[in-house]
Short mmCIF file of C-alpha atoms in Angstrom, two decimals:
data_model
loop_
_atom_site.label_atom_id
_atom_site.label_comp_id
_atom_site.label_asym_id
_atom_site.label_seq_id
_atom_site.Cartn_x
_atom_site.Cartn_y
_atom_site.Cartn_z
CA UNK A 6 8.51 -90.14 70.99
CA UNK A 7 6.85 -87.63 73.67
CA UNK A 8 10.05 -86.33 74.51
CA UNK A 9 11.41 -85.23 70.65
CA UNK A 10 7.73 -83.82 70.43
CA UNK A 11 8.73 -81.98 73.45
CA UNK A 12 12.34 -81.35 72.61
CA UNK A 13 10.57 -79.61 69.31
CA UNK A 14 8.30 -77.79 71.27
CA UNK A 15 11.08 -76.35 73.54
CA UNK A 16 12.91 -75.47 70.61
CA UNK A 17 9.88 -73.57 68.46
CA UNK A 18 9.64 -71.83 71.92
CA UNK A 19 13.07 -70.82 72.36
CA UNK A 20 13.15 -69.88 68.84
CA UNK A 21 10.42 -67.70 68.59
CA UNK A 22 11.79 -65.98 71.91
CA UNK A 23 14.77 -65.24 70.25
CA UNK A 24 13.62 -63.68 67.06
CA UNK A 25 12.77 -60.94 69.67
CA UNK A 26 15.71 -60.89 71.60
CA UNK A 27 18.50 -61.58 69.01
CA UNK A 28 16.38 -59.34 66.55
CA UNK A 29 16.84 -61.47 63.36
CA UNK A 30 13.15 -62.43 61.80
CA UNK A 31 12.15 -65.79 61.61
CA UNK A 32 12.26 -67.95 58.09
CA UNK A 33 15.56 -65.50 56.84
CA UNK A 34 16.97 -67.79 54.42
CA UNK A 35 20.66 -67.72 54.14
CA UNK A 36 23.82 -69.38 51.77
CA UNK A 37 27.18 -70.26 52.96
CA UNK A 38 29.75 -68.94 51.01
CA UNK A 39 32.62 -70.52 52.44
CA UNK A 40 33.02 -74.48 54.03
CA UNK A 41 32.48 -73.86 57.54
CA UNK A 42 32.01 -75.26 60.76
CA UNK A 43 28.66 -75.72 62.37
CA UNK A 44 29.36 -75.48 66.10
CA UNK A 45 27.34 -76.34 68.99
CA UNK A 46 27.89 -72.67 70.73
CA UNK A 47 28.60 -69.62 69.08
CA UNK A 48 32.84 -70.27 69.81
CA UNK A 49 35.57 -71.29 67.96
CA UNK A 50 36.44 -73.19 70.90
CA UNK A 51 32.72 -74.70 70.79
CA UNK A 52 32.43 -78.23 69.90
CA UNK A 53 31.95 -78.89 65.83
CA UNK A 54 28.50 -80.10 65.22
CA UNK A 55 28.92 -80.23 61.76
CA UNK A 56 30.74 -79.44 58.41
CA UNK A 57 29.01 -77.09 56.25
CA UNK A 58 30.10 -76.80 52.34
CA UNK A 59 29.81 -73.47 50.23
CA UNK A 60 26.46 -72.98 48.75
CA UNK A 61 24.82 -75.47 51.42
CA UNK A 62 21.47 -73.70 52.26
CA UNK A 63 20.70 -72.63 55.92
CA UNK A 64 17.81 -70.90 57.97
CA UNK A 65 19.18 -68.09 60.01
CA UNK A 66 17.10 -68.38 63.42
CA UNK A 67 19.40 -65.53 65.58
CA UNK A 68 22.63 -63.82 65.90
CA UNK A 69 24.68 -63.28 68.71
CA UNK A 70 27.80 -61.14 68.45
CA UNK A 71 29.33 -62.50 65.32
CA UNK A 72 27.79 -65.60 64.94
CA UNK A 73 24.17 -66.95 63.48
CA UNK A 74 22.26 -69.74 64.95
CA UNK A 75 21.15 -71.48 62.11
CA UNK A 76 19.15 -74.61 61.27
CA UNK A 77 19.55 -76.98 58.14
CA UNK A 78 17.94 -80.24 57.71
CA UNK A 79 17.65 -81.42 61.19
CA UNK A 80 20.84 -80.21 62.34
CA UNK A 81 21.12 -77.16 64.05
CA UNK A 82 24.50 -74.78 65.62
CA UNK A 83 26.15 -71.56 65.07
CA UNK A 84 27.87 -70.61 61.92
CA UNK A 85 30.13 -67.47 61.59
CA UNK A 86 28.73 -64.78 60.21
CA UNK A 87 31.27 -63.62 57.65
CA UNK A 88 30.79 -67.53 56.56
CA UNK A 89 27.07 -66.92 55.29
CA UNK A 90 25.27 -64.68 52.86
CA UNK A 91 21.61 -63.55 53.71
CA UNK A 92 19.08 -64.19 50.65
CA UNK A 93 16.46 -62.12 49.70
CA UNK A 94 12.73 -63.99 49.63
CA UNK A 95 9.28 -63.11 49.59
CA UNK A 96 9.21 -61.47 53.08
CA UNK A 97 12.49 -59.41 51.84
CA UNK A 98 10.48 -56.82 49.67
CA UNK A 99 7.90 -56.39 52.34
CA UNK A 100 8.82 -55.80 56.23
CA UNK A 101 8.98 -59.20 57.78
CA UNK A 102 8.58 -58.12 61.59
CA UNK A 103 5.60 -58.48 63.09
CA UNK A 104 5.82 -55.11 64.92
CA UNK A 105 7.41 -53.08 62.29
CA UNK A 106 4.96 -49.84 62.12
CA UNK A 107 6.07 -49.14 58.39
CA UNK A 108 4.73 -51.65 56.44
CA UNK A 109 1.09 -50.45 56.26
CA UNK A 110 2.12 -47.16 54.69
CA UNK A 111 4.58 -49.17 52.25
CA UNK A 112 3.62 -47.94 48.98
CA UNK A 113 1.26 -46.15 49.61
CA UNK A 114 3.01 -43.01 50.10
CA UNK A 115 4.29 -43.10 46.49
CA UNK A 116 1.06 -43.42 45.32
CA UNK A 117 -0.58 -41.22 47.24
CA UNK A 118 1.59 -38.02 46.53
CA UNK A 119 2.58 -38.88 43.30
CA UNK A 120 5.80 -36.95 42.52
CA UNK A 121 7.29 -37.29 46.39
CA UNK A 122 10.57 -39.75 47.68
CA UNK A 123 14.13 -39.59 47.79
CA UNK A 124 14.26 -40.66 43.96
CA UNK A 125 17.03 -39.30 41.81
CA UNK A 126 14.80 -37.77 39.51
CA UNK A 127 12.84 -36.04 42.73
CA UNK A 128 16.12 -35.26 44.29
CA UNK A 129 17.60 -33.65 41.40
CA UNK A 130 14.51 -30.70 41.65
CA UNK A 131 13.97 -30.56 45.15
CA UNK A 132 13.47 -27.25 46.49
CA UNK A 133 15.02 -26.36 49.87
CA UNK A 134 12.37 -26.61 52.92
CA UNK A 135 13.65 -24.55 56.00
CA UNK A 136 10.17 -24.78 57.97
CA UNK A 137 9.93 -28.82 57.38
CA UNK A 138 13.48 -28.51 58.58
CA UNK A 139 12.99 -26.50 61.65
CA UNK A 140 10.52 -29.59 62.99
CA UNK A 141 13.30 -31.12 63.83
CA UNK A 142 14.30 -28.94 66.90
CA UNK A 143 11.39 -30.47 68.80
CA UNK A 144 12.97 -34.43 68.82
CA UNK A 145 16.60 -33.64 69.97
CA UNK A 146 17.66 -35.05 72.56
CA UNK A 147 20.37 -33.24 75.13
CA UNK A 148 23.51 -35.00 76.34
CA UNK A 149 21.53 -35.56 79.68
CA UNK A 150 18.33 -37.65 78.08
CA UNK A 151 20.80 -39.38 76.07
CA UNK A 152 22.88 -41.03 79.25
CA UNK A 153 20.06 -41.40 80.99
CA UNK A 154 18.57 -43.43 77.86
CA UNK A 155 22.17 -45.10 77.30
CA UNK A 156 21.97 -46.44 81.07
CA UNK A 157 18.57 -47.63 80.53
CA UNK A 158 19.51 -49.86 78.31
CA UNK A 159 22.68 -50.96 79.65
CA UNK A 160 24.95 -49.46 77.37
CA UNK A 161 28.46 -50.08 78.13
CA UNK A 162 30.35 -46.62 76.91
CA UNK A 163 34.27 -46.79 76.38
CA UNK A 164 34.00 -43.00 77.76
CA UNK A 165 31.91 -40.36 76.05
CA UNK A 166 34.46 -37.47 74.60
CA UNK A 167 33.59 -34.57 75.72
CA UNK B 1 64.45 -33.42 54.02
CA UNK B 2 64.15 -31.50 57.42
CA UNK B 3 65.34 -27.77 55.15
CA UNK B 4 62.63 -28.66 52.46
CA UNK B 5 59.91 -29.03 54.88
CA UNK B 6 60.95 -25.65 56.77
CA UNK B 7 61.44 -23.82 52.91
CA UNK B 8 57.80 -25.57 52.49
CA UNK B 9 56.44 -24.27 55.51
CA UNK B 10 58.27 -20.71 55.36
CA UNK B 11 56.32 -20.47 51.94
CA UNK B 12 53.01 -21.74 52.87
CA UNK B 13 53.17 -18.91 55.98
CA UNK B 14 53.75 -16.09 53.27
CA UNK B 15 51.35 -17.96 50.93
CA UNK B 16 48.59 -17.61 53.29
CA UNK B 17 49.35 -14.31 54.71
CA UNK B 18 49.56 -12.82 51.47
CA UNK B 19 46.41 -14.72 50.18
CA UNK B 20 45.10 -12.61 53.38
CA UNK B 21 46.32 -9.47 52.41
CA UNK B 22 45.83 -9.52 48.63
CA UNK B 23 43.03 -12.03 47.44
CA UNK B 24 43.74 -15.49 45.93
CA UNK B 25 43.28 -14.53 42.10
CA UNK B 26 46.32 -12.19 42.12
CA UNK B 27 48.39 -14.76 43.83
CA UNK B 28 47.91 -17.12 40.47
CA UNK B 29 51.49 -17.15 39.05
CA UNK B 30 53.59 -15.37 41.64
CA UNK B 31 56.87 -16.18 41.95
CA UNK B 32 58.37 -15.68 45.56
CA UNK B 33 62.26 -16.85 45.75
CA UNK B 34 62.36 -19.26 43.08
CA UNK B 35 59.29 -21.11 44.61
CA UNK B 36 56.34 -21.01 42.51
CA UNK B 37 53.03 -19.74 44.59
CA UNK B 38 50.85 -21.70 42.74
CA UNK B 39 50.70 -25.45 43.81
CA UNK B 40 51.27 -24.25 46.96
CA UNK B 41 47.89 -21.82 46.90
CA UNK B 42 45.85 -24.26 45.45
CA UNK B 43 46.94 -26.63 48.61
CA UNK B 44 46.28 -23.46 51.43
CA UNK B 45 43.16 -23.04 49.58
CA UNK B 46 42.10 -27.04 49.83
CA UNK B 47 43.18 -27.02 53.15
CA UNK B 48 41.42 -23.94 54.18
CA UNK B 49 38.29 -24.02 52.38
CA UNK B 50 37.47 -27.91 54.34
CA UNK B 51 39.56 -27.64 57.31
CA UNK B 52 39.33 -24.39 58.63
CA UNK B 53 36.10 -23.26 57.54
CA UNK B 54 34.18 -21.97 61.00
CA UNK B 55 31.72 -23.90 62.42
CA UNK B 56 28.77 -21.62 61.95
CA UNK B 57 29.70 -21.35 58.29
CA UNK B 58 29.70 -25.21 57.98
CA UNK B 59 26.39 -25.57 59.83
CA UNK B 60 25.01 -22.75 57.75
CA UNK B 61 26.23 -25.10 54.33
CA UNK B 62 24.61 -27.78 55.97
CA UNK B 63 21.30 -26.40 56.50
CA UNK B 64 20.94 -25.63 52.85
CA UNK B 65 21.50 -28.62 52.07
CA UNK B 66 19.26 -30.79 54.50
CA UNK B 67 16.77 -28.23 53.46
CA UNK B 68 17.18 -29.62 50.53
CA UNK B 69 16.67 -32.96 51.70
CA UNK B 70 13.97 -32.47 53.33
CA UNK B 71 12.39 -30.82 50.50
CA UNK B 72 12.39 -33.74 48.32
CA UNK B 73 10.56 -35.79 51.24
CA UNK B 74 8.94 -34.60 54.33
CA UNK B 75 10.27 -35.65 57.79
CA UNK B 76 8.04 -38.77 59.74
CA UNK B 77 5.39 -37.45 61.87
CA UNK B 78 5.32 -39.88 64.89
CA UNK B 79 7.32 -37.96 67.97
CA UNK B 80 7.77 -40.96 69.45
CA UNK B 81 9.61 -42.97 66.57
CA UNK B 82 11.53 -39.52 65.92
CA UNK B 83 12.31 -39.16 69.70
CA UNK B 84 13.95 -42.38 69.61
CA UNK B 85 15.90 -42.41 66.91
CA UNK B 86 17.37 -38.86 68.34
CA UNK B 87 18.00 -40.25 71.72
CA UNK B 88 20.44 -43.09 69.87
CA UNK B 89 21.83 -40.19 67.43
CA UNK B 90 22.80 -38.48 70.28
CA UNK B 91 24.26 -40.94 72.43
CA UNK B 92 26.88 -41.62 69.44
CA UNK B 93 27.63 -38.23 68.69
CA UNK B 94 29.07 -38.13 72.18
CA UNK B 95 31.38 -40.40 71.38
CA UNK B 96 32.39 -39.02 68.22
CA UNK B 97 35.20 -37.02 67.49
CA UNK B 98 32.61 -33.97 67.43
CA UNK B 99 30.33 -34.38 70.11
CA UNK B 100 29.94 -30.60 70.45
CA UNK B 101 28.41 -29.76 67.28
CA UNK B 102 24.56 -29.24 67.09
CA UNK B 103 23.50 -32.96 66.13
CA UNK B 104 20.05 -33.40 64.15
CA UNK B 105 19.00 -36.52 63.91
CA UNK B 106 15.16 -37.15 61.79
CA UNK B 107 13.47 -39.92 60.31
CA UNK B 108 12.53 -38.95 56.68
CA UNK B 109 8.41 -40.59 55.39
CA UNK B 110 9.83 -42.50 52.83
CA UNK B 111 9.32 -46.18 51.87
CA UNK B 112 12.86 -46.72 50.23
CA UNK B 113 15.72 -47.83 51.80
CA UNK B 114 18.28 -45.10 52.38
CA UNK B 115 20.14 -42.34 54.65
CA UNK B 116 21.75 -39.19 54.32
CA UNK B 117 24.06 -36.37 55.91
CA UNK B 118 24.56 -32.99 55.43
CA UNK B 119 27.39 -30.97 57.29
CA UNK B 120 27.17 -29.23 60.60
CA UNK B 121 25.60 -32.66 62.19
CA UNK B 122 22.37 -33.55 59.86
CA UNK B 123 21.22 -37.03 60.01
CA UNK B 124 18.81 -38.43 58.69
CA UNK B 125 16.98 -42.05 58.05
CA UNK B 126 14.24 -43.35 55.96
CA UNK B 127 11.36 -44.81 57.17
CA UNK B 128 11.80 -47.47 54.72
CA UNK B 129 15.74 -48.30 56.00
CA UNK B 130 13.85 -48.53 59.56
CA UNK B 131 11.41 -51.09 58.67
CA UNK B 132 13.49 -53.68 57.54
CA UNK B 133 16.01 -52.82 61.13
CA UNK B 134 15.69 -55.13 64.15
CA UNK B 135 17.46 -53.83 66.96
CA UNK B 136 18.69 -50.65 68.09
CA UNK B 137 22.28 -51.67 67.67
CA UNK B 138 21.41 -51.92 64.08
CA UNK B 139 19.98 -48.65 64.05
CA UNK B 140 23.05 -47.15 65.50
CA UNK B 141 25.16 -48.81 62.99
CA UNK B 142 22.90 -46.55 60.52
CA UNK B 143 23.36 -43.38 62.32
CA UNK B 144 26.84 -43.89 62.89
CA UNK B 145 27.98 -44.37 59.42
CA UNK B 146 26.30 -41.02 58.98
CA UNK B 147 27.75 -39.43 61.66
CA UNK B 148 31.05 -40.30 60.47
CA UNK B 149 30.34 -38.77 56.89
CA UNK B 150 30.17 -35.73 59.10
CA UNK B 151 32.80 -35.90 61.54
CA UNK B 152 35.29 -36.96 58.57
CA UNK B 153 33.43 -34.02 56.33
CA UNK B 154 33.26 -35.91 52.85
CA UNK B 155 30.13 -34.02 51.76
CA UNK B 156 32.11 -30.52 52.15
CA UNK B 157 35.40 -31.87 50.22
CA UNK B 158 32.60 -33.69 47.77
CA UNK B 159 31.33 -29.76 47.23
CA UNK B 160 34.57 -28.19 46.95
CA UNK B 161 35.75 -30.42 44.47
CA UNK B 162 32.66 -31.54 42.48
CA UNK B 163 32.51 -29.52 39.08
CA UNK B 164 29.56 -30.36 37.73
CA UNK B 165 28.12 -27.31 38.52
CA UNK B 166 30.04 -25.51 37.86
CA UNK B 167 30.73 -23.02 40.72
CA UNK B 168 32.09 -25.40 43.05
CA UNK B 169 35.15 -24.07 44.71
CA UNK B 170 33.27 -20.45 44.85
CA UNK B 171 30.95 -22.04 46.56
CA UNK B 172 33.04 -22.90 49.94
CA UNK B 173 35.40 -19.65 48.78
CA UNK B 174 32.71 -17.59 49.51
CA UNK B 175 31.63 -19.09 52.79
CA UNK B 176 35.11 -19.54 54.62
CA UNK B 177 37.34 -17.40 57.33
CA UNK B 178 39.73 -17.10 54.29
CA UNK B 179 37.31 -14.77 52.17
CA UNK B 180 36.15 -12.97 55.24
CA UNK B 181 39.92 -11.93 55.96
CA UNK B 182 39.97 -10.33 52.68
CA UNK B 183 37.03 -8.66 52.70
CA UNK B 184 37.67 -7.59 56.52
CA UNK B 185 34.24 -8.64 57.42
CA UNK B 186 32.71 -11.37 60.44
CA UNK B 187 30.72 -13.87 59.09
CA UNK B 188 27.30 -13.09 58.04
CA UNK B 189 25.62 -16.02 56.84
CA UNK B 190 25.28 -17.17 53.46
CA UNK B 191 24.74 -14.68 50.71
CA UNK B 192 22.19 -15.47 48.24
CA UNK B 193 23.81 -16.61 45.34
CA UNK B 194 25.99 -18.65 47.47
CA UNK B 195 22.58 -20.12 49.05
CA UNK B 196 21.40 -21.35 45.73
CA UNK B 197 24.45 -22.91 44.52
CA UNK B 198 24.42 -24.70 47.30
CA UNK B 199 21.06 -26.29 46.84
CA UNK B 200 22.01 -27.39 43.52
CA UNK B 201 25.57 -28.58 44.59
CA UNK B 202 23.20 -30.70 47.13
CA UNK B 203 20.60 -31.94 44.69
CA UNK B 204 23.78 -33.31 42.65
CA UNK B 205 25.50 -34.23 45.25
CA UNK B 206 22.41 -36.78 46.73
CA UNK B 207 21.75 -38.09 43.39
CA UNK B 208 25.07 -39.34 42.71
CA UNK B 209 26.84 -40.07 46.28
CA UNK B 210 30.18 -39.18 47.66
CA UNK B 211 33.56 -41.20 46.62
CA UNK B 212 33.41 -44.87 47.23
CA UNK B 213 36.49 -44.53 49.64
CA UNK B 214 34.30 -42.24 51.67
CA UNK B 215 31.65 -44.63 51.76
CA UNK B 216 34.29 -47.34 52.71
CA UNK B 217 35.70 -44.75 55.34
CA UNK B 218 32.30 -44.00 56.60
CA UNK B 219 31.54 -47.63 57.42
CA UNK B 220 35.07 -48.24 59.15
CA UNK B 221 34.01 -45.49 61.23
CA UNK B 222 30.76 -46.87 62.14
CA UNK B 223 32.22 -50.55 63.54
CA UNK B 224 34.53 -48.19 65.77
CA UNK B 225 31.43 -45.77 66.98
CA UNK B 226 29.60 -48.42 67.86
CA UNK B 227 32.00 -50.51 70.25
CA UNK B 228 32.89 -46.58 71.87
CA UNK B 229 29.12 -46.46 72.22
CA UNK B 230 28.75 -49.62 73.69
CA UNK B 231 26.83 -51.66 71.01
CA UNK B 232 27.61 -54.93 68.95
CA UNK B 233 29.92 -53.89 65.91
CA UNK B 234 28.73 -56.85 64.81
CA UNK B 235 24.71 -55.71 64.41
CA UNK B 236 26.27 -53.37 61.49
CA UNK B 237 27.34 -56.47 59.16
CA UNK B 238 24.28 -57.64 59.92
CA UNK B 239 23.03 -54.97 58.68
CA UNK B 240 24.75 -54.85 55.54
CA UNK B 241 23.90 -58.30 54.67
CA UNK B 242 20.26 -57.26 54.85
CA UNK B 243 21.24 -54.93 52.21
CA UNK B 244 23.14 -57.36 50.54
CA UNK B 245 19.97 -59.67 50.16
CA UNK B 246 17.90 -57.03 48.82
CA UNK B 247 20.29 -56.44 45.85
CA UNK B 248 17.94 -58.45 43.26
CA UNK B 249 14.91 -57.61 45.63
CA UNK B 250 11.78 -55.96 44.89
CA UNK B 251 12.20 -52.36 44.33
CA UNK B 252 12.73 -49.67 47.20
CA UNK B 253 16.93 -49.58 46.76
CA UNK B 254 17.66 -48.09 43.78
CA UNK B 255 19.25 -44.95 44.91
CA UNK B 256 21.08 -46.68 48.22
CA UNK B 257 22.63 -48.82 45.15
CA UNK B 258 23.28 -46.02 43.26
CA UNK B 259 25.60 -44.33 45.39
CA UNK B 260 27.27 -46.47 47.16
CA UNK B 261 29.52 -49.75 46.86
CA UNK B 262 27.74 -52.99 47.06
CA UNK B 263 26.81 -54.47 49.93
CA UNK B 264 29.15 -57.05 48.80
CA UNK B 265 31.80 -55.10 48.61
CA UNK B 266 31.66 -53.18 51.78
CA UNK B 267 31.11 -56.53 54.05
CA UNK B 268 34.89 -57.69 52.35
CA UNK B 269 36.34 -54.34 53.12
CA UNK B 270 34.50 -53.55 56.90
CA UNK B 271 35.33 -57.38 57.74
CA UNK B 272 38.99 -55.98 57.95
CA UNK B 273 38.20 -53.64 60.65
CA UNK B 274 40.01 -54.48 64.23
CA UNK B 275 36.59 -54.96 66.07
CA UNK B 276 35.57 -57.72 63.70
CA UNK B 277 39.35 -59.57 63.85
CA UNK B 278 39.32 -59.56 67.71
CA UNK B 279 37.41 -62.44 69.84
CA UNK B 280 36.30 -60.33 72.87
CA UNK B 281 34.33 -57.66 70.48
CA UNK B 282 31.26 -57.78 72.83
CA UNK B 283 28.37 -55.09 73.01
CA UNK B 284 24.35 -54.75 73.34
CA UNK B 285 21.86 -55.87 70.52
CA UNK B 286 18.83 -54.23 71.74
CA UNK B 287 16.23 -55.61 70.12
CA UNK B 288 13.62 -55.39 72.42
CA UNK B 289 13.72 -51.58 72.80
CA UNK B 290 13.99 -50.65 69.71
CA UNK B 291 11.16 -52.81 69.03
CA UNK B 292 8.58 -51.41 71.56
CA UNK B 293 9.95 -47.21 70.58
CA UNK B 294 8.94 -47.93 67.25
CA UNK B 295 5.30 -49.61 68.15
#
């Protein structure tokens, strides 16, 4: 008993830890649209935990390279990507990270201006802004900043062209 | 097949060097040696107009234009947010096929879901498309479909051949090497008239989107960006499911859906690319980073 409470634990923990990493939110529902293979590690080679069947409903926890971790029922193993289809739900129409900056002004900026946003009607008379344009001069980066930022994070280049 | 090709290119040489000399409306219905001028105009003048148009002409087109964009919503205030996102514009563009043109990269203030390029290396993203990204891999998949709109230079050929207003092959006329040689002049900027057309070529242009197989193109060009620029190809279907579960979602896509194939549709057709058939596709995610730039 204490150790599936623990084995839960572990896995809430390691779950929640790679939402961050893995960058998938938690509680992203998802549909298989093909019968696939739930594996144990995200390989072909990987042992098969499972058979899923098209239309069998999953919880996407994390991806890594092609493949989702997922969770159904109490089983749990990767899944091809390509395999599933991501549903919308509540979270969907509003921004589901928890550090996502943009979802207090979500909205609001319609509201608030009225007759602003990339709408085709607003589009369609939009008047040519060279001095909101020019702003952007101040942001760019130079080819320096940008290896320095690329090695910071590890970036493997093929070989930048030059 | 070797003597038609030499005829072909023998004609095209006098073709363009008499387009030079005499103007392009004079050539209509000239007959040189049995060849007629005319197909063969019409295909210098295709292949002039897009191709060989200068640089500072095209980045002159594509400041009208982002103006344009930029007009219809204002750019994102927060330097750091905008910082990033230019630091990860740039590091693709050096690993596309034009890494030496002036690269712009902006986040636009606007809650729906959505980005845009303009020629000349304009890039931008909304706000909205950012919130509902989770790594910087997937952010780069963004940017690099973009990018690849430019590079490839869909929204040019989209303007050249687009008649709904009207004046759309005078448009890039007016502006190219081609027109300068006739009138003996150096390039001078945009005239006026040309100016305007442009902004409503662009306002069109936006509102509808550029040819599917463009959009198609655009996202083949992304998977392959990304593994050059060392992310996970793999981030961008991810990213296009996102879109794809958003289709019957609350509001916020309308325009994205508008213009472009569905989400649906693009997965099936990207899915073919190389990078997604081989098993040693490997890159970085990012997540982490990209979430503490945008805090």
């Amino acid at each position: 008993m204490r150790h599936s409470i623990r084995n839960s634990i572990i896995k809430l923990i390691i779950s929640a830890v790679m939402t961050t990493i893995a960058g998938v939110s938690a509680n992203q529902p998802g549909q298989l649209v093909t019968n696939a293979d739930l594996k144990k590690e995200p390989s072909t080679k990987a042992k098969t935990v499972s058979e899923l069947k098209r239309g069998d409903s999953v919880e996407i926890l994390s991806r890594e390279g092609g493949w989702y971790a997922t969770q159904a029922d109490k089983k749990s193993g990767w899944v091809r990507m390509l395999h599933i289809r991501m549903l919308g739900n509540d979270a969907s129409t509003t921004s589901q990270t928890t550090s996502s900056v943009f979802s207090a002004g979500r909205g609001q900026s319609a509201i608030a201006t009225g007759i602003r946003g990339l709408t085709e009607e607003n589009l369609k008379n939009a008047n040519a802004d060279f001095n909101e344009l020019k702003k952007l001069d101040a942001w760019q980066a130079d080819s320096k900043s940008a290896e320095t930022f690329a090695r910071a994070g590890k970036l493997n280049s093929k070989g930048a062209k030059k | 097949m070797k003597r038609l090709r030499l005829a072909y290119l023998i004609v095209f040489s006098i073709s363009v060097s008499l387009t030079a000399l005499v103007g392009c409306k004079e050539l209509k219905g000239l007959n040189v040696g049995g060849y007629q001028l005319d197909p063969v105009v019409s295909a210098g003048e295709k292949l002039i107009n897009a191709q060989s148009m200068s640089q500072e002409a095209e980045i002159d087109v594509g400041t009208q234009m982002a103006a344009t964009l930029v007009g219809a919503s204002a750019l994102d205030t927060q330097h750091k947010q905008q910082a990033y996102v230019a630091k990860v514009g740039k590091w693709l563009s050096l690993h596309s096929s034009r890494s030496n043109i002036p690269w712009k990269f902006g986040i636009l203030q606007d809650d729906d879901i959505n980005a845009f390029a303009a020629p000349g290396g304009y890039v931008f993203i909304t706000s909205g498309m950012l919130a509902i990204l989770e790594s910087e891999a997937e952010l780069a998949g963004v940017l690099a479909h973009e990018i690849t709109h430019v590079t490839e230079k869909h929204h040019l050929k989209a303007v050249q051949k687009d008649n709904v207003t009207g004046a759309a092959s005078d448009i890039l006329l007016a502006v190219t090497d081609h027109h300068l040689a006739q009138t003996g002049g150096q390039y001078q900027g945009l005239k006026q008239d040309v100016a305007e057309k442009l902004v409503s070529a662009s306002r069109t242009l936006y509102a509808r989107g550029l040819d599917r197989t463009d959009e198609h193109s655009a996202d083949n060009g992304a998977a392959a960006l990304l593994q050059q620029a060392g992310y996970d190809p793999w981030a961008y279907i991810a990213v296009l499911q996102k879109l794809d579960a958003r289709v019957n979602g609350g509001g916020g896509m309308a325009l994205l859906l508008k213009t472009h194939p569905t989400p649906e549709t693009r997965i099936k057709k990207l899915s073919e690319h190389k990078v997604y058939q081989a098993s040693d596709t490997v890159g970085a995610t990012l997540a982490t980073r990209f979430q503490s730039s945008l805090q």
